[in-house]
Short mmCIF file of C-alpha atoms in Angstrom, two decimals:
data_model
loop_
_atom_site.label_atom_id
_atom_site.label_comp_id
_atom_site.label_asym_id
_atom_site.label_seq_id
_atom_site.Cartn_x
_atom_site.Cartn_y
_atom_site.Cartn_z
CA MET Q 1 11.05 -18.21 -0.01
CA ALA Q 2 9.63 -14.41 -0.30
CA PHE Q 3 12.97 -12.87 0.48
CA GLU Q 4 16.63 -13.53 -0.63
CA ILE Q 5 19.87 -12.02 0.07
CA ARG Q 6 23.16 -12.12 -2.10
CA GLU Q 7 26.41 -10.03 -1.81
CA GLU Q 8 27.09 -7.97 -4.80
CA GLY Q 9 30.07 -5.46 -5.00
CA GLN Q 10 29.77 -3.56 -1.74
CA PHE Q 11 26.13 -4.29 -1.24
CA THR Q 12 23.82 -7.10 0.39
CA VAL Q 13 21.18 -7.39 -1.99
CA VAL Q 14 17.83 -8.01 -0.58
CA LEU Q 15 15.57 -9.58 -3.21
CA VAL Q 16 11.83 -9.27 -2.77
CA ASP Q 17 10.49 -12.43 -4.97
CA GLU Q 18 7.16 -11.53 -4.58
CA THR Q 19 4.83 -9.39 -7.11
CA ARG Q 20 3.01 -7.94 -4.01
CA LEU Q 21 4.84 -6.20 -1.03
CA ASP Q 22 1.59 -5.67 0.97
CA ALA Q 23 0.14 -5.96 4.35
CA SER Q 24 0.02 -9.73 4.45
CA ILE Q 25 3.67 -9.94 4.03
CA ALA Q 26 4.74 -6.54 5.54
CA GLU Q 27 5.57 -7.71 9.09
CA SER Q 28 7.86 -10.58 7.94
CA PHE Q 29 9.60 -8.37 5.52
CA LYS Q 30 10.49 -5.92 8.29
CA THR Q 31 11.57 -8.49 10.48
CA TYR Q 32 13.84 -10.21 7.62
CA LEU Q 33 15.38 -6.75 6.99
CA PHE Q 34 15.89 -6.20 10.71
CA ASP Q 35 17.67 -9.76 11.14
CA GLN Q 36 19.97 -8.72 8.31
CA ILE Q 37 20.72 -5.36 9.91
CA GLU Q 38 21.44 -6.92 13.35
CA SER Q 39 23.34 -9.68 11.90
CA GLY Q 40 25.91 -6.87 10.83
CA LYS Q 41 24.81 -6.07 7.26
CA ASN Q 42 25.18 -2.55 7.17
CA GLN Q 43 25.12 -1.79 3.20
CA LEU Q 44 21.55 -3.05 2.12
CA LEU Q 45 20.05 -2.70 -1.20
CA VAL Q 46 16.39 -3.77 -1.68
CA ASP Q 47 15.95 -5.07 -5.30
CA LEU Q 48 12.12 -4.22 -5.97
CA SER Q 49 12.28 -5.65 -9.51
CA GLN Q 50 9.76 -8.11 -9.08
CA VAL Q 51 7.34 -6.27 -7.22
CA ARG Q 52 4.31 -4.94 -9.30
CA PHE Q 53 2.13 -3.55 -6.31
CA MET Q 54 3.06 -2.19 -2.90
CA ASP Q 55 0.90 -0.79 -0.51
CA SER Q 56 1.43 1.70 2.69
CA SER Q 57 2.27 -1.53 4.93
CA GLY Q 58 4.91 -2.41 2.33
CA LEU Q 59 5.96 1.24 2.41
CA GLY Q 60 6.10 1.17 6.16
CA ALA Q 61 8.14 -2.02 6.15
CA LEU Q 62 10.96 -0.25 4.07
CA VAL Q 63 10.73 2.96 6.43
CA ALA Q 64 11.32 0.90 9.28
CA GLY Q 65 14.36 -0.68 7.65
CA LEU Q 66 15.75 2.93 6.60
CA LYS Q 67 15.24 3.90 10.25
CA LYS Q 68 16.85 0.79 11.69
CA SER Q 69 19.90 1.54 9.54
CA ALA Q 70 20.12 4.96 10.11
CA GLY Q 71 23.33 6.23 11.51
CA SER Q 72 25.01 2.82 11.19
CA GLY Q 73 25.02 1.94 7.35
CA SER Q 74 23.37 2.31 4.09
CA PHE Q 75 20.12 1.52 3.02
CA ALA Q 76 18.96 1.94 -0.76
CA LEU Q 77 16.37 0.90 -3.37
CA ALA Q 78 16.76 -0.59 -6.94
CA SER Q 79 14.58 -1.32 -9.64
CA ALA Q 80 11.34 0.18 -8.51
CA GLN Q 81 8.49 -0.63 -11.14
CA PRO Q 82 5.81 1.98 -12.02
CA ALA Q 83 3.21 1.59 -9.36
CA VAL Q 84 5.71 1.27 -6.83
CA LYS Q 85 7.43 4.58 -7.72
CA ASP Q 86 4.25 6.20 -8.05
CA LEU Q 87 3.45 5.30 -4.23
CA PHE Q 88 6.69 6.82 -3.31
CA ASP Q 89 5.89 10.06 -4.98
CA LEU Q 90 2.48 10.15 -3.73
CA THR Q 91 3.61 9.92 -0.35
CA SER Q 92 6.59 11.96 -0.78
CA MET Q 93 8.93 9.14 0.44
CA ASP Q 94 11.04 9.73 -2.50
CA LYS Q 95 12.63 12.51 -0.60
CA LEU Q 96 14.08 9.86 1.86
CA PHE Q 97 15.40 6.95 -0.11
CA THR Q 98 18.13 6.67 -2.45
CA MET Q 99 16.72 4.77 -5.37
CA HIS Q 100 18.56 3.13 -8.14
CA ASN Q 101 17.34 2.36 -11.56
CA SER Q 102 19.03 -1.34 -11.37
CA VAL Q 103 21.28 -3.05 -8.85
CA ALA Q 104 23.74 -2.69 -11.51
CA ASP Q 105 23.55 1.14 -11.47
CA ALA Q 106 23.76 0.92 -7.54
CA ILE Q 107 26.89 -1.26 -7.81
CA GLN Q 108 28.43 1.35 -10.34
CA GLY Q 109 27.51 4.26 -8.11
CA ASP Q 110 24.78 5.79 -10.42
CA MET G 1 -24.25 3.58 -2.68
CA PRO G 2 -25.82 5.08 -5.73
CA VAL G 3 -27.47 3.00 -8.10
CA CYS G 4 -25.28 1.96 -10.88
CA ASP G 5 -25.57 0.17 -14.47
CA HIS G 6 -23.25 -2.57 -13.14
CA GLN G 7 -22.85 -3.78 -9.84
CA LEU G 8 -20.46 -6.45 -8.41
CA SER G 9 -20.75 -7.66 -4.82
CA LEU G 10 -17.97 -9.98 -3.18
CA GLN G 11 -17.27 -10.88 0.26
CA ILE G 12 -13.84 -12.04 1.59
CA ASP G 13 -12.97 -13.56 5.09
CA SER G 14 -11.10 -11.03 7.04
CA GLN G 15 -7.52 -12.33 6.21
CA LEU G 16 -4.79 -9.78 4.90
CA SER G 17 -4.02 -12.64 2.30
CA ASN G 18 -7.44 -12.28 0.67
CA THR G 19 -6.98 -8.58 -0.35
CA THR G 20 -5.36 -9.86 -3.53
CA LEU G 21 -8.82 -11.45 -4.53
CA VAL G 22 -10.64 -8.04 -4.48
CA ALA G 23 -7.66 -6.23 -5.86
CA MET G 24 -7.99 -8.48 -8.97
CA ALA G 25 -11.60 -7.82 -9.21
CA VAL G 26 -11.47 -4.21 -9.24
CA ARG G 27 -8.74 -4.45 -11.76
CA GLY G 28 -10.97 -6.40 -14.12
CA VAL G 29 -13.93 -3.81 -13.80
CA CYS G 30 -11.46 -1.36 -14.53
CA ALA G 31 -10.80 -3.10 -17.56
CA MET G 32 -14.07 -2.03 -18.87
CA THR G 33 -13.59 1.67 -18.24
CA THR G 34 -11.24 4.51 -19.83
CA LEU G 35 -9.05 4.53 -16.65
CA SER G 36 -5.35 4.80 -17.72
CA PRO G 37 -3.05 2.08 -16.30
CA VAL G 38 -1.86 4.62 -13.60
CA GLU G 39 -5.23 4.92 -12.41
CA ILE G 40 -6.12 1.60 -12.26
CA ASN G 41 -3.16 0.95 -10.16
CA ARG G 42 -4.22 3.79 -7.88
CA LEU G 43 -7.68 2.35 -7.24
CA GLU G 44 -6.40 -1.12 -6.74
CA LEU G 45 -4.07 0.72 -4.29
CA CYS G 46 -7.37 2.74 -2.26
CA LEU G 47 -9.31 -0.40 -2.32
CA VAL G 48 -6.33 -2.41 -0.79
CA GLU G 49 -5.84 0.13 1.94
CA ILE G 50 -9.48 0.17 3.10
CA VAL G 51 -9.81 -3.27 3.08
CA ASN G 52 -6.63 -3.80 5.14
CA ASN G 53 -7.88 -1.06 7.52
CA ALA G 54 -11.20 -3.16 7.93
CA ILE G 55 -9.10 -6.39 8.94
CA GLU G 56 -6.52 -4.91 10.79
CA HIS G 57 -8.48 -2.11 12.99
CA ALA G 58 -12.33 -3.07 12.53
CA TYR G 59 -11.54 -6.81 13.35
CA GLY G 60 -8.02 -6.59 14.98
CA ASN G 61 -6.48 -8.82 12.62
CA GLU G 62 -8.76 -11.62 13.58
CA PRO G 63 -10.06 -14.09 10.88
CA GLY G 64 -13.52 -15.27 10.54
CA HIS G 65 -15.04 -12.06 10.20
CA PRO G 66 -16.71 -10.98 6.69
CA VAL G 67 -15.67 -7.80 4.59
CA GLU G 68 -18.00 -6.90 1.84
CA VAL G 69 -16.67 -5.06 -1.21
CA CYS G 70 -19.45 -3.54 -3.69
CA ILE G 71 -17.88 -2.24 -7.06
CA GLY G 72 -20.71 -0.14 -8.75
CA LEU G 73 -19.83 1.20 -12.45
CA ASP G 74 -21.94 3.60 -14.56
CA LYS G 75 -21.07 5.77 -17.54
CA THR G 76 -19.61 8.77 -15.56
CA THR G 77 -18.35 7.21 -12.21
CA MET G 78 -16.91 3.98 -10.48
CA ASN G 79 -18.11 3.61 -6.91
CA ILE G 80 -16.51 1.36 -4.59
CA SER G 81 -17.89 0.37 -0.80
CA VAL G 82 -15.89 -1.72 1.82
CA SER G 83 -18.02 -2.75 4.80
CA ASP G 84 -17.44 -4.72 7.91
CA TRP G 85 -19.00 -5.03 11.22
CA GLY G 86 -16.42 -4.45 13.36
CA ALA G 87 -15.03 -1.45 15.30
CA SER G 88 -15.73 1.94 13.91
CA ILE G 89 -12.86 4.05 12.48
CA PRO G 90 -13.12 7.32 15.05
CA GLY G 91 -14.29 10.52 13.32
CA ASN G 92 -10.99 12.34 13.78
CA VAL G 93 -9.28 9.68 11.90
CA ILE G 94 -11.47 9.24 9.07
CA LYS G 95 -10.88 13.28 8.32
CA ASP G 96 -8.06 14.07 5.90
CA GLN G 97 -5.01 14.83 7.77
CA GLU G 98 -1.81 15.89 6.04
CA PRO G 99 1.25 13.90 7.12
CA GLU G 100 3.92 16.05 8.98
CA GLU G 101 6.42 17.36 6.52
CA ILE G 102 9.03 14.77 6.23
CA ASN G 103 12.57 15.93 7.59
CA PRO G 104 15.29 13.47 6.08
CA ASP G 105 17.53 14.54 8.97
CA HIS G 106 15.39 13.37 11.67
CA PRO G 107 14.82 9.66 11.40
CA GLU G 108 12.47 9.97 14.52
CA SER G 109 9.98 11.74 12.13
CA TRP G 110 9.89 9.00 9.77
CA LEU G 111 6.37 7.03 10.23
CA CYS G 112 6.21 3.52 9.45
CA SER G 113 2.13 3.47 9.62
CA GLY G 114 -0.60 5.61 9.01
CA ARG G 115 -0.79 6.76 5.43
CA GLY G 116 -3.31 4.43 4.33
CA LEU G 117 -6.61 6.79 4.82
CA HIS G 118 -4.43 10.06 3.41
CA ILE G 119 -3.61 7.96 0.25
CA VAL G 120 -7.34 7.38 -0.41
CA ASN G 121 -8.34 10.84 0.28
CA LYS G 122 -5.62 12.14 -1.87
CA LEU G 123 -6.80 9.89 -4.77
CA MET G 124 -10.45 9.57 -4.79
CA ASP G 125 -12.84 12.02 -6.05
CA THR G 126 -15.28 11.66 -3.20
CA VAL G 127 -14.49 9.75 0.53
CA ASP G 128 -17.57 9.08 3.10
CA TYR G 129 -18.04 6.79 6.03
CA ASP G 130 -20.83 5.79 7.83
CA THR G 131 -22.19 3.59 10.39
CA THR G 132 -25.77 1.91 10.55
CA GLU G 133 -27.85 1.31 13.48
CA GLU G 134 -27.04 -2.38 12.87
CA GLY G 135 -23.31 -1.86 13.44
CA LYS G 136 -22.37 -2.04 9.85
CA ASN G 137 -19.38 0.39 8.85
CA ILE G 138 -19.64 1.46 5.28
CA PHE G 139 -16.66 3.53 3.55
CA THR G 140 -17.46 4.37 0.14
CA MET G 141 -15.39 6.02 -2.41
CA SER G 142 -15.83 7.26 -5.94
CA LYS G 143 -13.69 8.05 -9.04
CA ALA G 144 -14.84 9.99 -12.10
CA LEU G 145 -14.28 8.40 -15.56
CA ARG G 146 -13.73 10.20 -18.50
CA HIS G 147 -15.82 10.36 -21.76
#
């Protein structure tokens, strides 16, 4: 399965188990995130450690998840790889998301 | 598309899962150049954004239509064209429009789509779009290579 969840510390960690978070899976990823939020998971941490490429559709799915959780929980990212970080920087979306170097850092509050 | 020393033409069916095929092809051609890993990632991103646009907007996400990608390489420039035979992009959309400033305090301003063309305009050296009399839409973009 492309997406998996696990509980770690205070977070529900959503692992994107794909090397490409692109338009071909963005809609199903958004639906998966929405399902988690609607089922009451309100501290989501998206683990991007496996993702080597993301396009604007993948980014849009993350923005949709952030919007959905706004006001009722937290939504953060962990382990963004260089090409993914570059996309966030290019689009100024790094201003919007809380990004952690790793899941462990997020749990420790770094 | 300018005449180039090396030229590669590819055609995929209009399905989003096929963008990876052309993305890998452009990465292969980039490996022949002086482009840095960051520049190669950005070229891949630009190609994928334009191919996605052709599939999603020109063909309305309907499979069974051709998307043609041509990659031209000479000593100074890499040229890429993406063509489709579907609905054209309106002129007012193709122009570079800066996205509105992001306001972290106003979630309603956080756009979930519409960034693709802006990214391409920002990263490529030249961008052009034309529709032929036969109804072929051709998006061309180029990137200068370091000597």
